[in-house]
Coordinates of C-alpha atoms in Angstrom, one line a residue:
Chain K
X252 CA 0.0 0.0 0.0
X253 CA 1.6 3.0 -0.8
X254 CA 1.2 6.3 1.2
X255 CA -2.1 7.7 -0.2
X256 CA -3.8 4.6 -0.2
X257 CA -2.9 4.5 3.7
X258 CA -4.4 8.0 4.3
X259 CA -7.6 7.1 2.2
X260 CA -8.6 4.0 4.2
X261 CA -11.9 2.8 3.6
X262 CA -13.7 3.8 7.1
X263 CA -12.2 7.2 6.6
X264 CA -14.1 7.6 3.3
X265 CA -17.0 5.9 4.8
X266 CA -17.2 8.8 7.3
X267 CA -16.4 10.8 5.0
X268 CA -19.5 10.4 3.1
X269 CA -21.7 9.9 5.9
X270 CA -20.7 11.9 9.0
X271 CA -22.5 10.5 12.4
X272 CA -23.6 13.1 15.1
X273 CA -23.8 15.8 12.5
X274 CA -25.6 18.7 13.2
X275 CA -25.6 20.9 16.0
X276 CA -27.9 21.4 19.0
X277 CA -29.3 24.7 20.9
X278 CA -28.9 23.8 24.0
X279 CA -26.9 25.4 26.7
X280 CA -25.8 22.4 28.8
X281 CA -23.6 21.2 25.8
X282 CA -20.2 23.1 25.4
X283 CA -19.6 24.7 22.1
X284 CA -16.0 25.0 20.4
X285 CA -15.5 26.0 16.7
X286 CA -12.4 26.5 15.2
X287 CA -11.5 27.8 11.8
X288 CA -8.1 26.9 9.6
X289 CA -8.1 30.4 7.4
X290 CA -5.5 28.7 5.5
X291 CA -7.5 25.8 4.0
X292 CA -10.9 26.9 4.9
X293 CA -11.6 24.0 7.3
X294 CA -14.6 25.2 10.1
X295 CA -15.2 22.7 12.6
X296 CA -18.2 23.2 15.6
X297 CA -18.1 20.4 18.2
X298 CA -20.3 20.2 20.8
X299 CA -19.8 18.3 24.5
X300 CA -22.5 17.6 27.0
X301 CA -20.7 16.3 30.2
X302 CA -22.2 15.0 32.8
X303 CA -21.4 13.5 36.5
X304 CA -17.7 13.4 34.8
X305 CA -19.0 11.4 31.6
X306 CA -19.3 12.4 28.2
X307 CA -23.1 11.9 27.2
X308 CA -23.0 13.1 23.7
X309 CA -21.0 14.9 21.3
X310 CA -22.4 16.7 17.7
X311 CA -20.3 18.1 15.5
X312 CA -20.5 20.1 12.3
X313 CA -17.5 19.9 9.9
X314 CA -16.6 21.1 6.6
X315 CA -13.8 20.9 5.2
X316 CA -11.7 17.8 3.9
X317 CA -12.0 14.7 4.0
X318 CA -9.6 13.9 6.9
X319 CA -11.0 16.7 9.0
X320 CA -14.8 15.9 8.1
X321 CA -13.9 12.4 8.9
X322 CA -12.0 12.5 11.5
X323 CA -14.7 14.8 13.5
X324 CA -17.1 12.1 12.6
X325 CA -15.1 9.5 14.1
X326 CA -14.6 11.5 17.4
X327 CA -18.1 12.3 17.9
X328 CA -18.1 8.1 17.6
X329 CA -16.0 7.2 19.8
X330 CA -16.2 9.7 22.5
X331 CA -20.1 9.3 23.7
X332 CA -19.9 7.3 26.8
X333 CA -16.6 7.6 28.3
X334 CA -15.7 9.1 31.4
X335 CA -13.7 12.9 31.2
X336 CA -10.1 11.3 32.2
X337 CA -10.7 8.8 30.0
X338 CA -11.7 10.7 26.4
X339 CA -8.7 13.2 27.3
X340 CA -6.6 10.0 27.4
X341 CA -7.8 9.4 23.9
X342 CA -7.3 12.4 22.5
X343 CA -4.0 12.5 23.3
X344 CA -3.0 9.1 22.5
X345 CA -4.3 10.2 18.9
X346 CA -3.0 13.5 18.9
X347 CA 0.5 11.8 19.3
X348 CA -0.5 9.1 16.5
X349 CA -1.0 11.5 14.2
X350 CA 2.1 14.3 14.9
X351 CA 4.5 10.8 14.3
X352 CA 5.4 11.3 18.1
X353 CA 5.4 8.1 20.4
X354 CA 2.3 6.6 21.3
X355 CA 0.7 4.9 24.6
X356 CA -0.2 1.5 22.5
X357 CA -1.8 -0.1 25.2
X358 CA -4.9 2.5 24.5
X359 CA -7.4 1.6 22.1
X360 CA -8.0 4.2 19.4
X361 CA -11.1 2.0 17.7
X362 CA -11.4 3.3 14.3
X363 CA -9.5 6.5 15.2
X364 CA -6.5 4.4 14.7
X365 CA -7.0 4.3 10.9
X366 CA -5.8 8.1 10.9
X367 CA -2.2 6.5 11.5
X368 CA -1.7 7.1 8.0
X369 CA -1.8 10.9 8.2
X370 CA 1.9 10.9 9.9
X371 CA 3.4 10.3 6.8
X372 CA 1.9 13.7 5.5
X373 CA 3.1 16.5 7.9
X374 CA 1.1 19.0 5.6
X375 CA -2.4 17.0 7.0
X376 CA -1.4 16.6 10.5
X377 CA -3.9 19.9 11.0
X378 CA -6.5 18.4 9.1
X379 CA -6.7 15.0 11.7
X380 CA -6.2 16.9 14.7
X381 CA -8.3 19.9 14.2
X382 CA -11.7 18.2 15.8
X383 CA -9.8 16.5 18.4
X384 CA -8.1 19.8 19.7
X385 CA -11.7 21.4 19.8
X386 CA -12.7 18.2 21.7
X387 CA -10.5 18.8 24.1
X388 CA -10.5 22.4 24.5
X389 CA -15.0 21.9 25.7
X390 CA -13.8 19.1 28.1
X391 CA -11.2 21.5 29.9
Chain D
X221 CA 9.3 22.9 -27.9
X222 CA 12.2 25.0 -27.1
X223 CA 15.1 24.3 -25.0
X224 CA 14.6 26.2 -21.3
X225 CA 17.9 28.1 -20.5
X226 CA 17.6 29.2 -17.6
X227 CA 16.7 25.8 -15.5
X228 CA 20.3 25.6 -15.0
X229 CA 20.9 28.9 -13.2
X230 CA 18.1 27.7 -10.4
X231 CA 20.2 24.7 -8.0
X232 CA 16.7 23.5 -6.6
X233 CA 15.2 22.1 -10.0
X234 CA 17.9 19.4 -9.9
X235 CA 15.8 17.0 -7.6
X236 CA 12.5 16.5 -9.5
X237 CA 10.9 19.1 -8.4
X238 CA 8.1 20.5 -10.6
X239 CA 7.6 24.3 -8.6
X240 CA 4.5 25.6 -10.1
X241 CA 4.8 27.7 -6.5
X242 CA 6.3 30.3 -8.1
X243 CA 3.4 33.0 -6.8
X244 CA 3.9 32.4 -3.3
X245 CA 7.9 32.8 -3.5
X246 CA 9.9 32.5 -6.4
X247 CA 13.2 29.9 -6.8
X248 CA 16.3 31.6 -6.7
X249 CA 19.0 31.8 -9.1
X250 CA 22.8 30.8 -8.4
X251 CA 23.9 34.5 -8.2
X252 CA 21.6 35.7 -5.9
X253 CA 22.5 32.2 -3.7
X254 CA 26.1 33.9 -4.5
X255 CA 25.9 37.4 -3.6
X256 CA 23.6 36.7 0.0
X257 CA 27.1 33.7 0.4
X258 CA 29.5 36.9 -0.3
X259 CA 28.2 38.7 2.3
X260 CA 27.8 36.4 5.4
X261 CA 31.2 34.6 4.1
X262 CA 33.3 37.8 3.3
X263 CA 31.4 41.0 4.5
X264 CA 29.8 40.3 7.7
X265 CA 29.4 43.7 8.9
X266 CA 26.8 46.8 10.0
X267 CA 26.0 48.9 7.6
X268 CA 25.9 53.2 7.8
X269 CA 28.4 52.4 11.1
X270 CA 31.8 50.7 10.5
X271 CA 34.8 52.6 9.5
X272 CA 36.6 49.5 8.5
X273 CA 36.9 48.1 4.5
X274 CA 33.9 45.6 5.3
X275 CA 31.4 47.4 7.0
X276 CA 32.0 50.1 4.3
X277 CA 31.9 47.7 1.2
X278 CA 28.7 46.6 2.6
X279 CA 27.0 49.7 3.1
X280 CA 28.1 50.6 -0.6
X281 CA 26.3 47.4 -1.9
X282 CA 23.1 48.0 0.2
X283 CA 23.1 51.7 -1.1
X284 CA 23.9 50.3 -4.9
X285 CA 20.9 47.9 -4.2
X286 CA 18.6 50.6 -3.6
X287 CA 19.4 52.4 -6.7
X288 CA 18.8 49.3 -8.4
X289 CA 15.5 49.0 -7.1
X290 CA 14.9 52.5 -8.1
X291 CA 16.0 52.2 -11.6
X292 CA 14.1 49.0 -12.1
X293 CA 10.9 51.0 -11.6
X294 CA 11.6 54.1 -13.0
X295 CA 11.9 56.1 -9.4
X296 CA 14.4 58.2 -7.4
X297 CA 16.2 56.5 -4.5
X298 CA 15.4 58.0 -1.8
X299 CA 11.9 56.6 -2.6
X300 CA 12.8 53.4 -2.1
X301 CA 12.6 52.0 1.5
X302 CA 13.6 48.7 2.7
X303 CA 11.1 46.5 4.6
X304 CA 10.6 43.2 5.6
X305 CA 8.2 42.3 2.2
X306 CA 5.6 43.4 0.5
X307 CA 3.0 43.5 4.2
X308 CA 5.6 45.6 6.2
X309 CA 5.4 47.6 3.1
X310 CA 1.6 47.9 3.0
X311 CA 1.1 48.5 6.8
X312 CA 4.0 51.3 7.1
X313 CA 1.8 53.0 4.6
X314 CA -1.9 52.3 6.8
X315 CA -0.2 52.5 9.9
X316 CA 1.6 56.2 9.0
X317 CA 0.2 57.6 6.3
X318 CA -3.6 56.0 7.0
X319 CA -3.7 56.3 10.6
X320 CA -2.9 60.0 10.6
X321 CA -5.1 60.9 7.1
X322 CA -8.0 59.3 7.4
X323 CA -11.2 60.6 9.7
X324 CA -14.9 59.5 10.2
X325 CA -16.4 59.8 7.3
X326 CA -13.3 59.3 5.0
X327 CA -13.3 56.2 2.8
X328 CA -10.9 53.1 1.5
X329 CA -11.7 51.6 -1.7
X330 CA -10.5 48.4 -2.2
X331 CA -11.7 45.1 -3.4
X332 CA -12.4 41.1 -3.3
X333 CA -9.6 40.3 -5.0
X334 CA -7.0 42.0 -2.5
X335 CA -4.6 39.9 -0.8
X336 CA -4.9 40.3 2.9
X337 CA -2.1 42.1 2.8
X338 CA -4.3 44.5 0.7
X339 CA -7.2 44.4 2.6
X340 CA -6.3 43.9 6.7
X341 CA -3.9 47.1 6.9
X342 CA -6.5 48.6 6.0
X343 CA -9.6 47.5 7.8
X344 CA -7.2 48.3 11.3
X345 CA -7.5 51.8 9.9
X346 CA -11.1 52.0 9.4
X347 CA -11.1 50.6 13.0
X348 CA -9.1 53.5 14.3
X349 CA -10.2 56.5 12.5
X350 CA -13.8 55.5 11.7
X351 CA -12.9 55.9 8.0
X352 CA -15.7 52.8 5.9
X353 CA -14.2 50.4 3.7
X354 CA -15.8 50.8 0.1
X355 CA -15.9 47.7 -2.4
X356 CA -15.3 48.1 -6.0
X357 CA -17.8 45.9 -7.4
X358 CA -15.7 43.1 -9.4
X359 CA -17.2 41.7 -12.9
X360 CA -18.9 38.1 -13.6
X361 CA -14.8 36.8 -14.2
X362 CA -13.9 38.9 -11.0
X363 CA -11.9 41.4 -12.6
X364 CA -11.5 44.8 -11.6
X365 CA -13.0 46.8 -14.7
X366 CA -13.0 50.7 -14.8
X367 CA -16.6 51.3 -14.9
X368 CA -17.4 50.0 -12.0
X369 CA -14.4 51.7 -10.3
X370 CA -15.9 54.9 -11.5
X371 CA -19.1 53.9 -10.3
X372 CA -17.9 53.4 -7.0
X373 CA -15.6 56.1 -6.2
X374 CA -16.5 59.3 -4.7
X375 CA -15.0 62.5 -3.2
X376 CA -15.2 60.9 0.5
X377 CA -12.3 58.2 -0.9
X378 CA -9.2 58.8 0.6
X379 CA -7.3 55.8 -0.1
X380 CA -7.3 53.3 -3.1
X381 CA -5.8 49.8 -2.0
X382 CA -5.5 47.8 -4.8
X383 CA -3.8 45.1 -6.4
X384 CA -2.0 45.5 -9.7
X385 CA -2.2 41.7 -10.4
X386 CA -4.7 39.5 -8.5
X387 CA -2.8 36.7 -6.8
X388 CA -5.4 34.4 -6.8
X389 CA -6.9 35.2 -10.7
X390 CA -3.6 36.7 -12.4
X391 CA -5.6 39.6 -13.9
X392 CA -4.1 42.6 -14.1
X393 CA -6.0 45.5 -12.8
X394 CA -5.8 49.1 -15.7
X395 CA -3.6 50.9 -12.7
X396 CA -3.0 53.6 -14.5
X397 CA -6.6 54.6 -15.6
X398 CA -7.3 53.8 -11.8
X399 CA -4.5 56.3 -10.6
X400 CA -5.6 59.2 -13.1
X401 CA -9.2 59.0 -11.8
X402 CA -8.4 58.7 -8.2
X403 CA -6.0 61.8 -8.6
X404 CA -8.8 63.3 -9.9
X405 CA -11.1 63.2 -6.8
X406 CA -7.8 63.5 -4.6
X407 CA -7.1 59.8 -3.4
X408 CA -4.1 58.4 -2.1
X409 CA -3.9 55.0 -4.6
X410 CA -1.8 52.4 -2.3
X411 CA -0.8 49.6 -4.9
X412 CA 0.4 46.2 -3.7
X413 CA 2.7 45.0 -6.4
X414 CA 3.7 41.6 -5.2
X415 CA 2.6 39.7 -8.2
X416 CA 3.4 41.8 -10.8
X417 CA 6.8 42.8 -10.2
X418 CA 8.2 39.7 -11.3
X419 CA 6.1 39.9 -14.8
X420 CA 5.5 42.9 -16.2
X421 CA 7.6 46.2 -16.2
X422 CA 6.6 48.8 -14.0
X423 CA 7.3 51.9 -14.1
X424 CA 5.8 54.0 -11.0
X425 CA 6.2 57.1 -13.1
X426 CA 4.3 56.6 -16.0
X427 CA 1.7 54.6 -13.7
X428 CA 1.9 57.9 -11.1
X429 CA 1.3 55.7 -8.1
X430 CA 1.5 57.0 -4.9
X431 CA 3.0 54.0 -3.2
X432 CA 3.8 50.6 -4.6
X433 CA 4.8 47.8 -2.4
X434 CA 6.6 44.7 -3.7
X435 CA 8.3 41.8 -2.2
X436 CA 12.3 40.7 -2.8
X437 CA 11.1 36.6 -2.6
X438 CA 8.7 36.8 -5.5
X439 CA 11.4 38.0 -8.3
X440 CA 14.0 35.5 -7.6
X441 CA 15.6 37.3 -4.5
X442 CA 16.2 36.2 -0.9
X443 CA 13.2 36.5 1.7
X444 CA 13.0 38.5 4.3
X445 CA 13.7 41.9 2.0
X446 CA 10.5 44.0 0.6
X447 CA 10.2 47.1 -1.2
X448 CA 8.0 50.4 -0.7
X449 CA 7.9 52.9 -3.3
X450 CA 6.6 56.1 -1.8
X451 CA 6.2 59.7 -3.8
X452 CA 9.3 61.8 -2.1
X453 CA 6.7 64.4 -0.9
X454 CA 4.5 61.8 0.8
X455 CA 7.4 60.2 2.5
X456 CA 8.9 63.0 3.8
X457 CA 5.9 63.9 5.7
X458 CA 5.3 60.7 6.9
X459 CA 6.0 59.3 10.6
X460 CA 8.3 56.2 11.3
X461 CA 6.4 53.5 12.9
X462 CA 9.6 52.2 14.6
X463 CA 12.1 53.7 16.0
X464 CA 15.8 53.1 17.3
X465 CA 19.4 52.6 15.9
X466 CA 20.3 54.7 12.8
X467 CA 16.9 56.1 11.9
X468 CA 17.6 58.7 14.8
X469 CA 19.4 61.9 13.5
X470 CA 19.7 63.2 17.5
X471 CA 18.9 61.9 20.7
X472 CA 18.6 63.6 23.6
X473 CA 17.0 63.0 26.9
X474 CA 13.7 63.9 26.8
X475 CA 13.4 64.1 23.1
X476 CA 14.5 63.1 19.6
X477 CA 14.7 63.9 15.7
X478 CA 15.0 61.4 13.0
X479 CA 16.7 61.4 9.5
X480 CA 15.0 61.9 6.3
X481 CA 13.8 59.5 4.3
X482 CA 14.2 56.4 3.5
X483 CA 16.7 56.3 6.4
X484 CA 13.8 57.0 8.9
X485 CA 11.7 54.2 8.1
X486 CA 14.6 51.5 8.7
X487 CA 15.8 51.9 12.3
X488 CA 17.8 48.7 13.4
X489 CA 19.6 46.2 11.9
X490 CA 18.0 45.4 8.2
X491 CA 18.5 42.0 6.4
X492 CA 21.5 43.3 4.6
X493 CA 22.5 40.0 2.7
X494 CA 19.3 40.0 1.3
X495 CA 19.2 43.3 0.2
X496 CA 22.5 42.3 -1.4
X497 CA 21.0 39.6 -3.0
X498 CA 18.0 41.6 -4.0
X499 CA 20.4 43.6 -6.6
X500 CA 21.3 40.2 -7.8
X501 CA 18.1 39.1 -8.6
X502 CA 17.1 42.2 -10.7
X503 CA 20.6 42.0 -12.6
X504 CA 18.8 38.2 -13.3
X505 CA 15.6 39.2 -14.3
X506 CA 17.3 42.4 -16.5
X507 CA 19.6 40.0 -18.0
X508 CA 17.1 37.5 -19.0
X509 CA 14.7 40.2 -20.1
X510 CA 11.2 40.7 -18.8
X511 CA 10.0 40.4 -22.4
X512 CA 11.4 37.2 -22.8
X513 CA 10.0 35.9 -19.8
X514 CA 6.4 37.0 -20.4
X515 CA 6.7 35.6 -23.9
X516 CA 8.2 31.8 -22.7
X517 CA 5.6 32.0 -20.1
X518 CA 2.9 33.1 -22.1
X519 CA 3.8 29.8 -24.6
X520 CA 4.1 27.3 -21.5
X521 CA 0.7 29.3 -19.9
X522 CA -1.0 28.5 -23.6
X523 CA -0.1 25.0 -23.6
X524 CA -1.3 23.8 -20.5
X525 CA -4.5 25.8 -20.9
X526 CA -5.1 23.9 -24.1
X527 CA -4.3 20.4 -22.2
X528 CA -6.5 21.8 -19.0
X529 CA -9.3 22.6 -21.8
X530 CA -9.2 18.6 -22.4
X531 CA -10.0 17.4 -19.0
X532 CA -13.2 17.1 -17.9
X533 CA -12.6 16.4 -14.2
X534 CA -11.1 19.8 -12.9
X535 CA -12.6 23.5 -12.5
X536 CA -10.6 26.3 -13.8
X537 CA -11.5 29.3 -12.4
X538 CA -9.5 31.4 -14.6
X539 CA -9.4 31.0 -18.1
X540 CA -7.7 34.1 -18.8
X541 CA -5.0 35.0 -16.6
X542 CA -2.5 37.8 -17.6
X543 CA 0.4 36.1 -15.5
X544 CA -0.1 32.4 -15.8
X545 CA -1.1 32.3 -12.1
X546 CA -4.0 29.0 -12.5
X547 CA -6.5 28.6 -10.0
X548 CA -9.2 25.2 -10.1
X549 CA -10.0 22.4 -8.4
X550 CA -10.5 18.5 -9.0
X551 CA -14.2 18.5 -9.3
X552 CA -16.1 17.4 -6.1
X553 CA -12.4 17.3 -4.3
X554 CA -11.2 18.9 -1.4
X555 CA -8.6 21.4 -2.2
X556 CA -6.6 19.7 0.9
X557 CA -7.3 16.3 -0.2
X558 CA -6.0 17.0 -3.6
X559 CA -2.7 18.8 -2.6
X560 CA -1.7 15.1 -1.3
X561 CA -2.2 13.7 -4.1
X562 CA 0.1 16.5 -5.9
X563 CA 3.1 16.5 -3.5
X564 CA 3.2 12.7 -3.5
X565 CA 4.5 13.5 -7.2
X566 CA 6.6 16.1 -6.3
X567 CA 4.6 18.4 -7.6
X568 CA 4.7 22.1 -5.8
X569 CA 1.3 23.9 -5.7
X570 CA -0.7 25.6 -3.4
X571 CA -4.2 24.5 -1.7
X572 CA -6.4 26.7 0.6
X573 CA -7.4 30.2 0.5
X574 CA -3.4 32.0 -0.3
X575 CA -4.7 34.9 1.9
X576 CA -7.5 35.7 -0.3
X577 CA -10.7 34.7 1.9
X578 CA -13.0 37.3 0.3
X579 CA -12.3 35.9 -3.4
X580 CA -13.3 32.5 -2.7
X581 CA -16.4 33.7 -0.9
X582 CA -16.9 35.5 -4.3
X583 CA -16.2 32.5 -5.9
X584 CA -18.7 30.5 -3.9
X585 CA -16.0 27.7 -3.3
X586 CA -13.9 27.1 0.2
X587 CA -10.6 26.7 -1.1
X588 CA -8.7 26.4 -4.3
X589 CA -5.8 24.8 -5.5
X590 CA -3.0 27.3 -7.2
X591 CA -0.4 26.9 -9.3
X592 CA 1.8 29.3 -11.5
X593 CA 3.7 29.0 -14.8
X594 CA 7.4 30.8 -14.9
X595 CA 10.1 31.0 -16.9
X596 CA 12.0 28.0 -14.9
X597 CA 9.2 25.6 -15.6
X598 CA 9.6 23.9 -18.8
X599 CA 7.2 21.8 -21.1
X600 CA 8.0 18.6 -19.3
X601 CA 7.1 20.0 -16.2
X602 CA 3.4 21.0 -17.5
X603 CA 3.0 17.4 -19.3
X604 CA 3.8 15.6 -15.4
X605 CA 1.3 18.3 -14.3
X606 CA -1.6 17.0 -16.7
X607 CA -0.8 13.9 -16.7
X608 CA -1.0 13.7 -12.9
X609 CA -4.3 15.5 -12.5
X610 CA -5.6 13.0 -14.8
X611 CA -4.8 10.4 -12.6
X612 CA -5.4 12.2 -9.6
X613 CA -9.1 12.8 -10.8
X614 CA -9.4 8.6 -11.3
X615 CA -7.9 8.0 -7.7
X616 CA -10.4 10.3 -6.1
X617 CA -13.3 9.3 -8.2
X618 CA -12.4 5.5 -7.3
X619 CA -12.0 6.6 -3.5
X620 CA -16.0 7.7 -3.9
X621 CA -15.4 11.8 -4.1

């Protein structure tokens, strides 16, 4: 497989085309974080309702490309259900994936591991991460 | 197909490379690498200060630079100041001339095709002196045409900020109608030259701008050295915006003076082997002729928009450019997703907005992919570039895009 076809998997495309938890709520208990790339035009919304220290649901509103529409998709996924400590292990687990730095293995990504491929193309490391810093940002 | 004879004169084409980036900064040829190497290796020195051979031979080549400059566009040199590019240029002019000119009530003309460079400067002074910003409506191809300029300026302009080639479309705005008219109603016309320098000649006389910014990177020189043209009158009455070594003329303790201009604008050290260089590059570009590179580049440009005219899976947004700049995307493809695809091949372009938000909005689109044709690229270099969009527009298509 050579590099593209490692950035393009299948579930990334798959996400891609049809992006869970889209669409974003008017409610005040969630937390709200959008953050814009004016470089590439990316503009990503996620929203976080915490409670009693676990996340109960996350929505999100991407667009942009494919990694970062994906990507958001995948987090919103994931991230429903877990404890605070726990989804902040995640995302930096996956941040670290992604930036090619080392990685706690032991953690499991689920299918936000297939965004491994993105640390052979420094250019898109913004484009995988850009969800998953807003993520983090409503949790702090 | 002719034989390119220049490639050889530019060290970084040696490895693949196929730099259609050109826009964004421009490759730089062995002389200039030569002449910033001279300095740091041989002259090392502070300019306007040392009384030693170095420091002397230095200042002599920085001063020889700006005369340069000054003859390569037709002006006197003490109308040349040094910046740090074609932005430091554009905010020394809104941050002294605009801040202190403009009041409430007072407007900026400027349009959808500026640069941010262009544009931002000049929004901060709208902020501070409740001056509006004015747009000049741009056509269905999102040129700049004179009528609609005339439509839209009025005797509450001010300032005119405007591009003399669009960095995003290529076009080349009719400066010079645009200056007579402005003069007319007694505007200031600010132009930001950073894409045409490198093109077309310009001669700030003839065009009677009032200031013309320009960067050193774009036209084969060293980064980190940009140029503002300023009419001596408006210059001389015009504040620094920083202040400190050699720009002071005395200093005393509760008060000081500064030198005239272009001294006054340049306090501190300035990137001296890249001034140096900057003389090198316009010896290049005067050597090789700016005729002779519009024509090559005009050929090349014609070609590939023949072979672009063929393929059915991209969207040109600019059939028409007057300096090869090209600006699509793969149909139904993320600008970012396609720029993988590109540099996987070793092919340099640009993806994303180039600092040109307000054009894309006026193009409905998010982003764009960029590219530009100079007189380095060759034939072979445009047939790698077609032949890889077609296959980048299969790979996508199979991926589900």
């Amino acid at each position: 497989m050579n590099n593209l076809d490692h950035l393009y998997r299948e579930i990334i495309m798959e996400h891609y085309k049809n992006p869970r938890n889209k669409g974003l709520v008017t409610n005040d208990d969630y937390k709200s974080n959008r953050i814009k790339n004016p470089s590439c035009g990316d503009d990503i919304t996620i929203q976080v309702l915490v409670e009693d220290g676990m996340v109960k649901d996350v929505k999100q509103e991407a667009s942009g490309c494919s990694i970062s529409v994906a990507s958001a998709s995948v987090l919103s996924e994931i991230m429903i259900g877990r404890s605070v400590e726990e989804a902040k292990k995640i995302v930096d687990t996956y941040i670290n994936m992604v930036t090619n730095k080392e990685f706690d293995e032991s953690v499991d990504l689920e299918e936000a591991a297939v965004f491994s491929g993105v640390k052979k193309f420094p250019a898109r490391i913004k484009c995988a991460s850009i969800a998953w810093v807003a993520f983090k940002d409503s949790l702090e | 197909m002719k034989e390119n004879p220049w490639i050889k004169d530019f060290p970084q084409l040696n490895n693949h490379l196929h730099y259609f980036d050109s826009a964004a900064t421009s490759l730089k040829p062995v002389s200039v690498i030569e002449q910033v190497n001279y300095y740091n290796q041989e002259l090392s020195s502070n300019i306007h200060r040392g009384m030693y051979y170095e420091s002397q031979k230095a200042t002599e080549l920085y001063e020889e630079a700006r005369e340069s400059v000054a003859n390569f566009i037709n002006a006197q040199s003490n109308e040349i100041v040094f910046t740090r590019g074609t932005t430091a240029s554009l905010n020394l002019v809104a941050r002294s001339f605009g801040v202190n000119h403009l009041n409430q009530g007072d407007e900026i003309l400027t349009s959808e095709l500026e640069h941010h460079s262009s544009l931002i400067p000049w929004q901060y002074v709208a902020n501070k002196t409740g001056a509006k910003i004015k747009y000049i409506p741009l056509s269905d191809q999102g040129r700049i045409a004179l009528d609609a300029f005339k439509a839209t300026i009025s005797k509450a302009t001010k300032v005119v900020a405007i591009n003399h080639v669009s960095n995003v479309m290529g076009y080349l705005t009719p400066l010079k109608e645009i200056i007579a008219i402005a003069h007319e109603y007694g505007a200031v016309v600010v132009v930001d030259g950073a894409q045409a320098i490198q093109h077309i000649p310009v001669d700030v006389k003839s065009l009677d701008a009032d200031f013309y910014a320009f960067s050193g990177h774009k036209m084969l020189g060293p980064t980190g050295i940009g140029i503002l043209y300023g009419k001596d009158d408006l210059l001389s009455e015009m504040e620094p915006i920083e202040f400190g070594g050699d720009m002071a003329l005395d200093v005393m303790k509760t008060q000081f003076s500064w030198k005239e201009s272009p001294i006054k604008f340049e306090a501190g050290t300035m990137p001296i082997a890249s001034v140096i260089g900057l003389k090198a590059a316009i010896e290049y570009l005067k050597n090789v002729g700016l005729d002779n590179i519009h024509q090559y580049t005009k050929d090349l440009y014609d070609y590939l928009i023949k072979k672009l005219n063929e393929l059915d899976g991209i969207e040109l947004y600019n059939h028409h450019s007057d300096t090869f700049i090209f600006t699509f995307n793969l149909k139904n493809v993320p600008s970012h997703d396609a720029i993988s695809y590109f540099s996987e091949k070793h092919i340099a372009l640009r993806a994303g907005q180039h600092c040109a938000k307000l054009i894309h909005d006026f193009l409905n689109i998010n982003a764009s992919l960029r590219g530009t044709i100079y007189f380095y690229n060759t034939y072979k270099d445009v047939d790698v570039l077609v032949d890889t969009m077609k296959e980048a527009i299969d790979y996508f298509k199979k991926l589900g895009f």
